PDB file of C-alpha atoms in Angstrom:
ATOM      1  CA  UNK A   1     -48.402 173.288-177.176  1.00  0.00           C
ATOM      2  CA  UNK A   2     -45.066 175.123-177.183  1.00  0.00           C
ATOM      3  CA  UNK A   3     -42.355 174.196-174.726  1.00  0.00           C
ATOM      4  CA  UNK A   4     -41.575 177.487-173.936  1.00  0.00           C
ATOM      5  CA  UNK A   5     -45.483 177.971-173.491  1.00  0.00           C
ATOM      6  CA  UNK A   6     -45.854 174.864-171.525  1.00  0.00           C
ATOM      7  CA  UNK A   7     -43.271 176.458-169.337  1.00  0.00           C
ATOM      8  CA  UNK A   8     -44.997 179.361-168.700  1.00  0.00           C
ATOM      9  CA  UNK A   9     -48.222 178.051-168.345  1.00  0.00           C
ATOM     10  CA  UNK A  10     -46.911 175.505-165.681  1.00  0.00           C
ATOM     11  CA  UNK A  11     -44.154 177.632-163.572  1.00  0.00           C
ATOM     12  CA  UNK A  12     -43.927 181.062-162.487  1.00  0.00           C
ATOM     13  CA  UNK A  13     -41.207 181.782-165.423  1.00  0.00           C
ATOM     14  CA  UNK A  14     -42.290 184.085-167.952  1.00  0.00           C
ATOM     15  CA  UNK A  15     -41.548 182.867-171.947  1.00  0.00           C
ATOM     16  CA  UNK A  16     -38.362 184.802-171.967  1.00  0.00           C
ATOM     17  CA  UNK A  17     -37.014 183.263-168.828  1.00  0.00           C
ATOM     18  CA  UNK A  18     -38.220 179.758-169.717  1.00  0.00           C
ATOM     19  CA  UNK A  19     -36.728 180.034-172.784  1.00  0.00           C
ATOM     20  CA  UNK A  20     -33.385 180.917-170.716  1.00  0.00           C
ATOM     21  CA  UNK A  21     -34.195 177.830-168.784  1.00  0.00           C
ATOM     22  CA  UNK A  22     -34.036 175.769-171.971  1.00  0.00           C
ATOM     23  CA  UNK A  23     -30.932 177.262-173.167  1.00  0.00           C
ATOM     24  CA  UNK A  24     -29.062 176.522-169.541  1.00  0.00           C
ATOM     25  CA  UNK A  25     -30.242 172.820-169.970  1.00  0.00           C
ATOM     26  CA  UNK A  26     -32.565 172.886-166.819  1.00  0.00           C
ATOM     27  CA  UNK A  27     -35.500 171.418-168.715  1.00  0.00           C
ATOM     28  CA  UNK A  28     -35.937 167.658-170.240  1.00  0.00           C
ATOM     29  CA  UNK A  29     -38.039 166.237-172.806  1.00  0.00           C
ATOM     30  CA  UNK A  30     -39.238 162.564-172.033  1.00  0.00           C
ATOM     31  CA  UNK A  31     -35.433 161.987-170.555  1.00  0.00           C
ATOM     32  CA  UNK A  32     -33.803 163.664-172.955  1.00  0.00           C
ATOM     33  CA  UNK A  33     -32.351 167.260-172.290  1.00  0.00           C
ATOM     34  CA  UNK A  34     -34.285 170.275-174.843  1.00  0.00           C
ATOM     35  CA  UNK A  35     -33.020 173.130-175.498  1.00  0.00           C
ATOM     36  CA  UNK A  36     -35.549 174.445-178.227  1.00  0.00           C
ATOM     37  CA  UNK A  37     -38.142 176.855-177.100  1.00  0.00           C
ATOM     38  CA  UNK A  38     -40.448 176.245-180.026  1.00  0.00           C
ATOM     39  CA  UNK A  39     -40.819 172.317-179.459  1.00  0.00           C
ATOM     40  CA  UNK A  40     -44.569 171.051-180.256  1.00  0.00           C
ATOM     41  CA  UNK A  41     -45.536 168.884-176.716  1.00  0.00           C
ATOM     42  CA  UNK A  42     -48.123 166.614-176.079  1.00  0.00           C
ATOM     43  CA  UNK A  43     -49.446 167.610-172.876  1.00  0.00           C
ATOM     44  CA  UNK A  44     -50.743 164.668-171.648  1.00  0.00           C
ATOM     45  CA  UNK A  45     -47.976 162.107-172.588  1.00  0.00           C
ATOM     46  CA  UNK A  46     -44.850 164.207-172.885  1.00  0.00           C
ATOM     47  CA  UNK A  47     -42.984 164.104-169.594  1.00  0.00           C
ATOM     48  CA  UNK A  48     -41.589 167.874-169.003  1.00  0.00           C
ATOM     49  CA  UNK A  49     -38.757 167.863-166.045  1.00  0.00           C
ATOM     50  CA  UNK A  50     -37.627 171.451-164.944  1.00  0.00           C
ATOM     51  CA  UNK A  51     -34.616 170.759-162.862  1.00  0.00           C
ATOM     52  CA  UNK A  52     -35.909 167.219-161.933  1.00  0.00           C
ATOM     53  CA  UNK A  53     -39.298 168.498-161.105  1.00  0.00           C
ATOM     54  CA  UNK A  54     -41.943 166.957-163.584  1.00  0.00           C
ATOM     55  CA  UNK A  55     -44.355 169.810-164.700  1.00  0.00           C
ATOM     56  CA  UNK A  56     -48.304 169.466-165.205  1.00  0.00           C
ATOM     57  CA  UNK A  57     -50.758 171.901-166.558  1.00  0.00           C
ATOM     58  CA  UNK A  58     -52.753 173.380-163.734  1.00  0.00           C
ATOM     59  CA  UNK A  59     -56.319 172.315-164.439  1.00  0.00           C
ATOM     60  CA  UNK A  60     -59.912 174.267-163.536  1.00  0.00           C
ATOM     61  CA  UNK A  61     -59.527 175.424-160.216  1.00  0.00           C
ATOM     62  CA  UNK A  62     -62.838 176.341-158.116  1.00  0.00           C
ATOM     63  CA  UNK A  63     -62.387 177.654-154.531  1.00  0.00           C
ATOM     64  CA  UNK A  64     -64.599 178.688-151.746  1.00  0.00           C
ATOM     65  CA  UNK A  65     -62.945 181.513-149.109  1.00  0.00           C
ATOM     66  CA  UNK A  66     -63.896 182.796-145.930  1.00  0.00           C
ATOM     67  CA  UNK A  67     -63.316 186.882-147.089  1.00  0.00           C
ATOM     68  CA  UNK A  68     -61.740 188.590-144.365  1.00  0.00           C
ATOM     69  CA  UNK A  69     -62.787 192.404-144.160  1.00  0.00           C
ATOM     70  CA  UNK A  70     -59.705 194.705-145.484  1.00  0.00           C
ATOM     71  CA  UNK A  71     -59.341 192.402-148.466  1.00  0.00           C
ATOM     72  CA  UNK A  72     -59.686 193.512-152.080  1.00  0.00           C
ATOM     73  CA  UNK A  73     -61.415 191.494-154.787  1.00  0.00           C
ATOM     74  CA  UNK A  74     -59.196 193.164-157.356  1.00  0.00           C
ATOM     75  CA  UNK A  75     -56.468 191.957-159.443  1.00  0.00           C
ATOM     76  CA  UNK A  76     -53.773 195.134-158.997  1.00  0.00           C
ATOM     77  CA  UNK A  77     -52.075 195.731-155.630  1.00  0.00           C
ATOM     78  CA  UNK A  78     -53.109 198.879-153.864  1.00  0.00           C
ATOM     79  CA  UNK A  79     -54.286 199.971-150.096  1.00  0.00           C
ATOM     80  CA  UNK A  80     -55.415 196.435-149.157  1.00  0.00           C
ATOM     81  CA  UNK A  81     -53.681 192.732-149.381  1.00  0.00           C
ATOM     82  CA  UNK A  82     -55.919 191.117-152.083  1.00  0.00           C
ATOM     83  CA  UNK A  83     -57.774 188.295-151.849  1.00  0.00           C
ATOM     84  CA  UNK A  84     -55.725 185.739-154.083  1.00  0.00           C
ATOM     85  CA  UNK A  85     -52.540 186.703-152.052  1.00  0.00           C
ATOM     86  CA  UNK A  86     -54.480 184.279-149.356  1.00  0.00           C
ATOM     87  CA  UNK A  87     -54.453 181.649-151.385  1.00  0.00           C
ATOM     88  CA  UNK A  88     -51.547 179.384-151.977  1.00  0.00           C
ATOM     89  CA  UNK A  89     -52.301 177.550-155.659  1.00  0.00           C
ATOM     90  CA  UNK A  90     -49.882 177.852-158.269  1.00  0.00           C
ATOM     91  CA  UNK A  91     -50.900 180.051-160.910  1.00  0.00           C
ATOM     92  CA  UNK A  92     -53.466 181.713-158.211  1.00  0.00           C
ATOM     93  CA  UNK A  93     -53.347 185.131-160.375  1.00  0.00           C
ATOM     94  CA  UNK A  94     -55.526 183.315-162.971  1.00  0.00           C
ATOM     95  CA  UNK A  95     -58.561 183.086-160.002  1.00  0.00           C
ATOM     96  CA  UNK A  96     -61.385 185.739-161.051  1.00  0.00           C
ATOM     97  CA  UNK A  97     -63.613 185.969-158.071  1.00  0.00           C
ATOM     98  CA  UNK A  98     -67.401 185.348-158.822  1.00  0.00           C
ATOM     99  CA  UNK A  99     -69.059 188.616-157.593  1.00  0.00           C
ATOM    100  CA  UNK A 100     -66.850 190.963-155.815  1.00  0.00           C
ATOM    101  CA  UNK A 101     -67.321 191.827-152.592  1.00  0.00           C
ATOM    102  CA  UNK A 102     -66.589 195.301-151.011  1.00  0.00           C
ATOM    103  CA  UNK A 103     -63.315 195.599-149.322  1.00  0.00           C
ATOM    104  CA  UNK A 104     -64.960 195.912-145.823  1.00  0.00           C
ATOM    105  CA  UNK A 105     -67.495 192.790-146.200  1.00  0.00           C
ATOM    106  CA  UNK A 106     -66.989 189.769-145.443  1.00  0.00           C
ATOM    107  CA  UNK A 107     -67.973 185.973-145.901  1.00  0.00           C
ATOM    108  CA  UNK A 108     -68.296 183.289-148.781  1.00  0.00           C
ATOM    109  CA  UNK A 109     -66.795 184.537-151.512  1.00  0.00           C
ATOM    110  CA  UNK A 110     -66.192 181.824-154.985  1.00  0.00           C
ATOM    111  CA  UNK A 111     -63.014 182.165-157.233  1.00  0.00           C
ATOM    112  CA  UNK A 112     -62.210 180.414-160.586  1.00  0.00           C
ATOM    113  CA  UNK A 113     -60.472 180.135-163.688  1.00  0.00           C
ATOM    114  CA  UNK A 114     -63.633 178.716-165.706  1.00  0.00           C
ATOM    115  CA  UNK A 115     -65.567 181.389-166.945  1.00  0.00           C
ATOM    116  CA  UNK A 116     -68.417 179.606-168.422  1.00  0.00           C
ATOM    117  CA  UNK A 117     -69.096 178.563-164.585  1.00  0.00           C
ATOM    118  CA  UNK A 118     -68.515 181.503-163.545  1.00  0.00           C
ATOM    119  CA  UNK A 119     -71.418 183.489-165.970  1.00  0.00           C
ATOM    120  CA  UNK A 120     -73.852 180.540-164.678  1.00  0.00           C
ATOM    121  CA  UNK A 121     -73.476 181.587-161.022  1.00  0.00           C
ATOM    122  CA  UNK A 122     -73.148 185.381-162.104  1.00  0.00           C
ATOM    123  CA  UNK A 123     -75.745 185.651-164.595  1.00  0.00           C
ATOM    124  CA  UNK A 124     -78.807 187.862-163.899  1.00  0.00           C
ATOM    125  CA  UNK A 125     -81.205 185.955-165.728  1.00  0.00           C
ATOM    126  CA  UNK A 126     -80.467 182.673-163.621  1.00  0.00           C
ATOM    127  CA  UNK A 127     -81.372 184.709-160.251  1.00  0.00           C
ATOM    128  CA  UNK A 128     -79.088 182.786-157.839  1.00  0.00           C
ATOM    129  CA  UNK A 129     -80.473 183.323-154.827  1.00  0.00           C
ATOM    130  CA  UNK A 130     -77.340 185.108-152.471  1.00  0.00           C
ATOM    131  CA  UNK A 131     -77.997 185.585-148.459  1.00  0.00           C
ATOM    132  CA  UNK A 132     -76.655 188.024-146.440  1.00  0.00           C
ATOM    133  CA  UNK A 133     -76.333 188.698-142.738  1.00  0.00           C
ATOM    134  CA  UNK A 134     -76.344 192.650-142.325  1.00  0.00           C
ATOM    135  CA  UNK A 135     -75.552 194.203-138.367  1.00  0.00           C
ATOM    136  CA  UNK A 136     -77.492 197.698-138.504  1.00  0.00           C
ATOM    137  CA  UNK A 137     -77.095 201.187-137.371  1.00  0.00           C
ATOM    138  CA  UNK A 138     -79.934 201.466-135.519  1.00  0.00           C
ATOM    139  CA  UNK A 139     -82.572 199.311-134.648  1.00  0.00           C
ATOM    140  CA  UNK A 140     -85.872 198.232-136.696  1.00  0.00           C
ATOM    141  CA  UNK A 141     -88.440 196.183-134.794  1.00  0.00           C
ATOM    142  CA  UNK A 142     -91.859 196.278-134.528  1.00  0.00           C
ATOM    143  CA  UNK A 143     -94.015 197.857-137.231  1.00  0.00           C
ATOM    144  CA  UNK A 144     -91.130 199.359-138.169  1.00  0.00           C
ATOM    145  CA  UNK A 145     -89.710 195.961-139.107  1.00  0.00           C
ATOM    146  CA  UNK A 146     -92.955 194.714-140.618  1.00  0.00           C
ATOM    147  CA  UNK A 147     -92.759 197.660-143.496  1.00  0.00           C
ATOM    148  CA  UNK A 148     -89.246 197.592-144.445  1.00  0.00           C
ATOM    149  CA  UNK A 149     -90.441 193.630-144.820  1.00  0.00           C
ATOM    150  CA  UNK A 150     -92.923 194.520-147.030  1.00  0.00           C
ATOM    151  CA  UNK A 151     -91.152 197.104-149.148  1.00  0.00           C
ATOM    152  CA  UNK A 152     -88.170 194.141-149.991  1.00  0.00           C
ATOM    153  CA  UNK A 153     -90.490 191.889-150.899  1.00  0.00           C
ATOM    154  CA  UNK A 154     -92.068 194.268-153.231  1.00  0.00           C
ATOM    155  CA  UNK A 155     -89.127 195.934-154.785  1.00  0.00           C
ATOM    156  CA  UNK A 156     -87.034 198.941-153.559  1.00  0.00           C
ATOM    157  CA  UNK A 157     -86.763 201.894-155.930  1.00  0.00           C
ATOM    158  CA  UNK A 158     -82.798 203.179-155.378  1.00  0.00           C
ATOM    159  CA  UNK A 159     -81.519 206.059-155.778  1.00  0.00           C
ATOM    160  CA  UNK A 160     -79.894 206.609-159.024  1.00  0.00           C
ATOM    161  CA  UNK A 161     -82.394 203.493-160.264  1.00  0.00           C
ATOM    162  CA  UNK A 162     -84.716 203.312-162.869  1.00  0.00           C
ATOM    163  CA  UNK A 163     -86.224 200.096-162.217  1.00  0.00           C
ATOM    164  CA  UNK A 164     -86.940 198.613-158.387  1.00  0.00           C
ATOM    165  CA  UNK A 165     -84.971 195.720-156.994  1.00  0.00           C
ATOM    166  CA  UNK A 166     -86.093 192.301-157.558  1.00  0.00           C
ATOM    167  CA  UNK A 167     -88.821 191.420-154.931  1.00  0.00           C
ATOM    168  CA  UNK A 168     -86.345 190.055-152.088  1.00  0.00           C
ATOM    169  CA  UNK A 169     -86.556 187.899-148.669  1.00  0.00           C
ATOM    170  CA  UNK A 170     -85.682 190.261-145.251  1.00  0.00           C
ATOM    171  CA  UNK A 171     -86.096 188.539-141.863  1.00  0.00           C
ATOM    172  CA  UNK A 172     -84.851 190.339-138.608  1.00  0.00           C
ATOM    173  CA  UNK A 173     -81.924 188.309-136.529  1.00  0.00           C
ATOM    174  CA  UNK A 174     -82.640 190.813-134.200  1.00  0.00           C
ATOM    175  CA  UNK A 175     -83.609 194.546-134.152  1.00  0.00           C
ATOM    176  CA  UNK A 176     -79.888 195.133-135.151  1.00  0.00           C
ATOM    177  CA  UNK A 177     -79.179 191.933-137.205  1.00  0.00           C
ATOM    178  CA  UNK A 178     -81.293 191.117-140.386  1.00  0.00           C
ATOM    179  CA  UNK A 179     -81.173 188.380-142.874  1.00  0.00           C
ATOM    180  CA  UNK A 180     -81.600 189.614-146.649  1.00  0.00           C
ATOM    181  CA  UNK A 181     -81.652 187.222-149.573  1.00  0.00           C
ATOM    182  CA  UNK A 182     -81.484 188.744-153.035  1.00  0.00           C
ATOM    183  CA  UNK A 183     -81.490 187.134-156.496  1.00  0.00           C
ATOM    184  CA  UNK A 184     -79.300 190.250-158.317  1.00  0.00           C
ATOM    185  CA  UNK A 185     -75.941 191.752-158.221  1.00  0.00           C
ATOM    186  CA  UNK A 186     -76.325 195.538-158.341  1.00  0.00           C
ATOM    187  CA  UNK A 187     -73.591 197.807-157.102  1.00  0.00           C
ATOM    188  CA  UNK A 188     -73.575 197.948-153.446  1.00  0.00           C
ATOM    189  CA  UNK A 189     -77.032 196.616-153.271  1.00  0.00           C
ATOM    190  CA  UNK A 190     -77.870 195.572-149.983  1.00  0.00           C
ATOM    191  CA  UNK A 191     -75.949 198.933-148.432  1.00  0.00           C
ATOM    192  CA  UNK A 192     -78.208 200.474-150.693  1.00  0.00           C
ATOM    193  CA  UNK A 193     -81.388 198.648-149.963  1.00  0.00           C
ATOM    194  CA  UNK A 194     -81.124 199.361-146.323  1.00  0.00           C
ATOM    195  CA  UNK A 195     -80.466 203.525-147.364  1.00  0.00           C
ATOM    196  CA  UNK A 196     -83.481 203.259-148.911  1.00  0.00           C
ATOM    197  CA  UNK A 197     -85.364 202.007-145.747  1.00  0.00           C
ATOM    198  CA  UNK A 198     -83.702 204.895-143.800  1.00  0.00           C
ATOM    199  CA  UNK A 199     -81.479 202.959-141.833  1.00  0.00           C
ATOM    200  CA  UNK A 200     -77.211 201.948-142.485  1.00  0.00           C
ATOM    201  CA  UNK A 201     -75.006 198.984-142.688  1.00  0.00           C
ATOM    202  CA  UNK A 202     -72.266 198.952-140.218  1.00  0.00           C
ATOM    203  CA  UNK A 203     -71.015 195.434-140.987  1.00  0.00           C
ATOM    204  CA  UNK A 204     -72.303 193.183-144.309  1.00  0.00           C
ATOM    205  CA  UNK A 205     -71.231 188.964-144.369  1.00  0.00           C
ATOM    206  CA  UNK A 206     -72.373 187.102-146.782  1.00  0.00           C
ATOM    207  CA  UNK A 207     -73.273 183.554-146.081  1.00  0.00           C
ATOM    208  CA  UNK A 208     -74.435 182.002-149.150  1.00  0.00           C
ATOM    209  CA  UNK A 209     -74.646 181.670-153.013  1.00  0.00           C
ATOM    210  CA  UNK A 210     -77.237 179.125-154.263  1.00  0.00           C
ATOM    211  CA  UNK A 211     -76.866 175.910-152.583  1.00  0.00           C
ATOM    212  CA  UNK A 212     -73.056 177.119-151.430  1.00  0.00           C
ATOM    213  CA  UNK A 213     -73.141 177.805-148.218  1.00  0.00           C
ATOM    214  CA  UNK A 214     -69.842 178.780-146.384  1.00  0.00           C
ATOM    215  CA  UNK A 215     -68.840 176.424-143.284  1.00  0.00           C
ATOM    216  CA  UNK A 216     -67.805 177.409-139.761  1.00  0.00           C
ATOM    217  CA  UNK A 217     -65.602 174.975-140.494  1.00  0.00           C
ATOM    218  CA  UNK A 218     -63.289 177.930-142.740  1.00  0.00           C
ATOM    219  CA  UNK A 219     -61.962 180.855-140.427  1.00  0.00           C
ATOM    220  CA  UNK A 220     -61.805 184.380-142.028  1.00  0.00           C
ATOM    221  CA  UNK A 221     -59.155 183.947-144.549  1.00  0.00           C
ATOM    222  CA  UNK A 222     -59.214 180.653-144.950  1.00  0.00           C
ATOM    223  CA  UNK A 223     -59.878 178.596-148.220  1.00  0.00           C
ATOM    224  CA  UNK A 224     -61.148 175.582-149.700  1.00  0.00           C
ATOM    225  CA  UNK A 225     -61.859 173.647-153.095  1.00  0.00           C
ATOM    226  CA  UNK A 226     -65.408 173.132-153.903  1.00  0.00           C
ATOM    227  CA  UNK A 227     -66.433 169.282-153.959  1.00  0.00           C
ATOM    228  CA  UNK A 228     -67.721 167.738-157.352  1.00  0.00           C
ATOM    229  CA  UNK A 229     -71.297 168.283-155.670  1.00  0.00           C
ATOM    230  CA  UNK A 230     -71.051 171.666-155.144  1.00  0.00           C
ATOM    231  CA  UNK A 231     -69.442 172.833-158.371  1.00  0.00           C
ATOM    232  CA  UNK A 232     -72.304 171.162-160.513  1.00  0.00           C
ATOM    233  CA  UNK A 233     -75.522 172.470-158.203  1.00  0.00           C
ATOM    234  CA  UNK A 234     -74.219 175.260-160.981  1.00  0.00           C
TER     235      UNK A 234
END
């Protein structure tokens, strides 16, 4: 790889200012002060020192976060804070979350930089199962509750659809709390879902992807890496 590159890749500079570190002599080359932007480096055995600090390529990062409502899952600043501004990694702009949520939902939401994981978790055709805890305008109980039951586990035709959802788990919390597991991603499908059974969404958290299950142990906001065992259950 290219010093300058390496630089980049390693550091907030951008090529132009690491190559303005190299020619102000802040960067060293196994010892040896470098001052030549388009050096070939061996990663792994090359020792890179930017003002005395040794420099490593960041490797795959994967990350579980407690989403906070008022948080964007987008990569340009606008109305909200974004979700990667609550994470303190280096390099944290290169985190892609795994399925957005919407700005006012909240729960487990996955970030990484390795896409091929990423596509296995996000992929329709794998059907990762994804549970939801949804508080409810008004209340659903009885027989009421029994039929919007059956109608998820059949399929829900929504509006706008040409094809129902993907038969689907619902199990009432409560009358104003209910439990929905879905296998697919479609654009604000469980708000949707619930439209469609004549009733509304006031708050959506989502507790789960697969086997991932976020921890009380994370407070809104907070973050953590996956462990070994929960990266491969994908």
């Amino acid at each position: 790889m290219r010093l300058d590159r390496f630089l980049s890749e390693t550091t907030p500079l951008t090529r132009s200012l690491a190559k303005r570190a190299l020619k102000n002599g802040e960067v060293t080359l196994n010892g040896e002060p470098i001052k030549q932007a388009a050096t070939h480096i061996d990663t792994q055995e090359d020792v890179v020192l930017l003002n005395g600090a040794r420099l490593a390529l960041v490797g795959l990062r994967y990350i579980m976060l407690n989403k906070p409502a008022d948080v964007e899952c987008t990569a340009r600043r606008g109305l909200y804070p974004r979700v990667i501004d609550l994470i303190d990694l280096p390099k944290a702009e290169r985190l892609q979350p795994v399925g957005r949520l919407d700005v006012d939902t909240t729960g487990l939401l996955l970030l990484t930089d390795d896409g091929q994981w990423s596509h296995r978790v996000t992929s329709p055709r794998h059907r990762c199962a994804k549970v939801y805890v949804a508080e409810l305008a008004e209340p659903m109980e009885g027989d009421m509750a029994e039929w919007a039951i059956n109608q998820v586990a059949e399929g829900i035709m929504l509006d706008g659809e040409e094809t129902p959802t993907q038969p689907a788990t619902l199990r009432f919390i409560s009358p104003r709390q209910a439990k929905l597991t879905i296998t697919e991603g479609r654009y604000h499908q469980v708000k949707r879902m619930f439209v469609a059974l004549g009733n509304h969404v006031d708050a959506l958290h989502r507790r789960s992807i697969g086997d991932i299950e976020l921890t009380d142990a994370l407070a809104p906001g907070e973050w953590r890496e996956l462990t070994p065992e929960e990266i491969a259950t994908f």
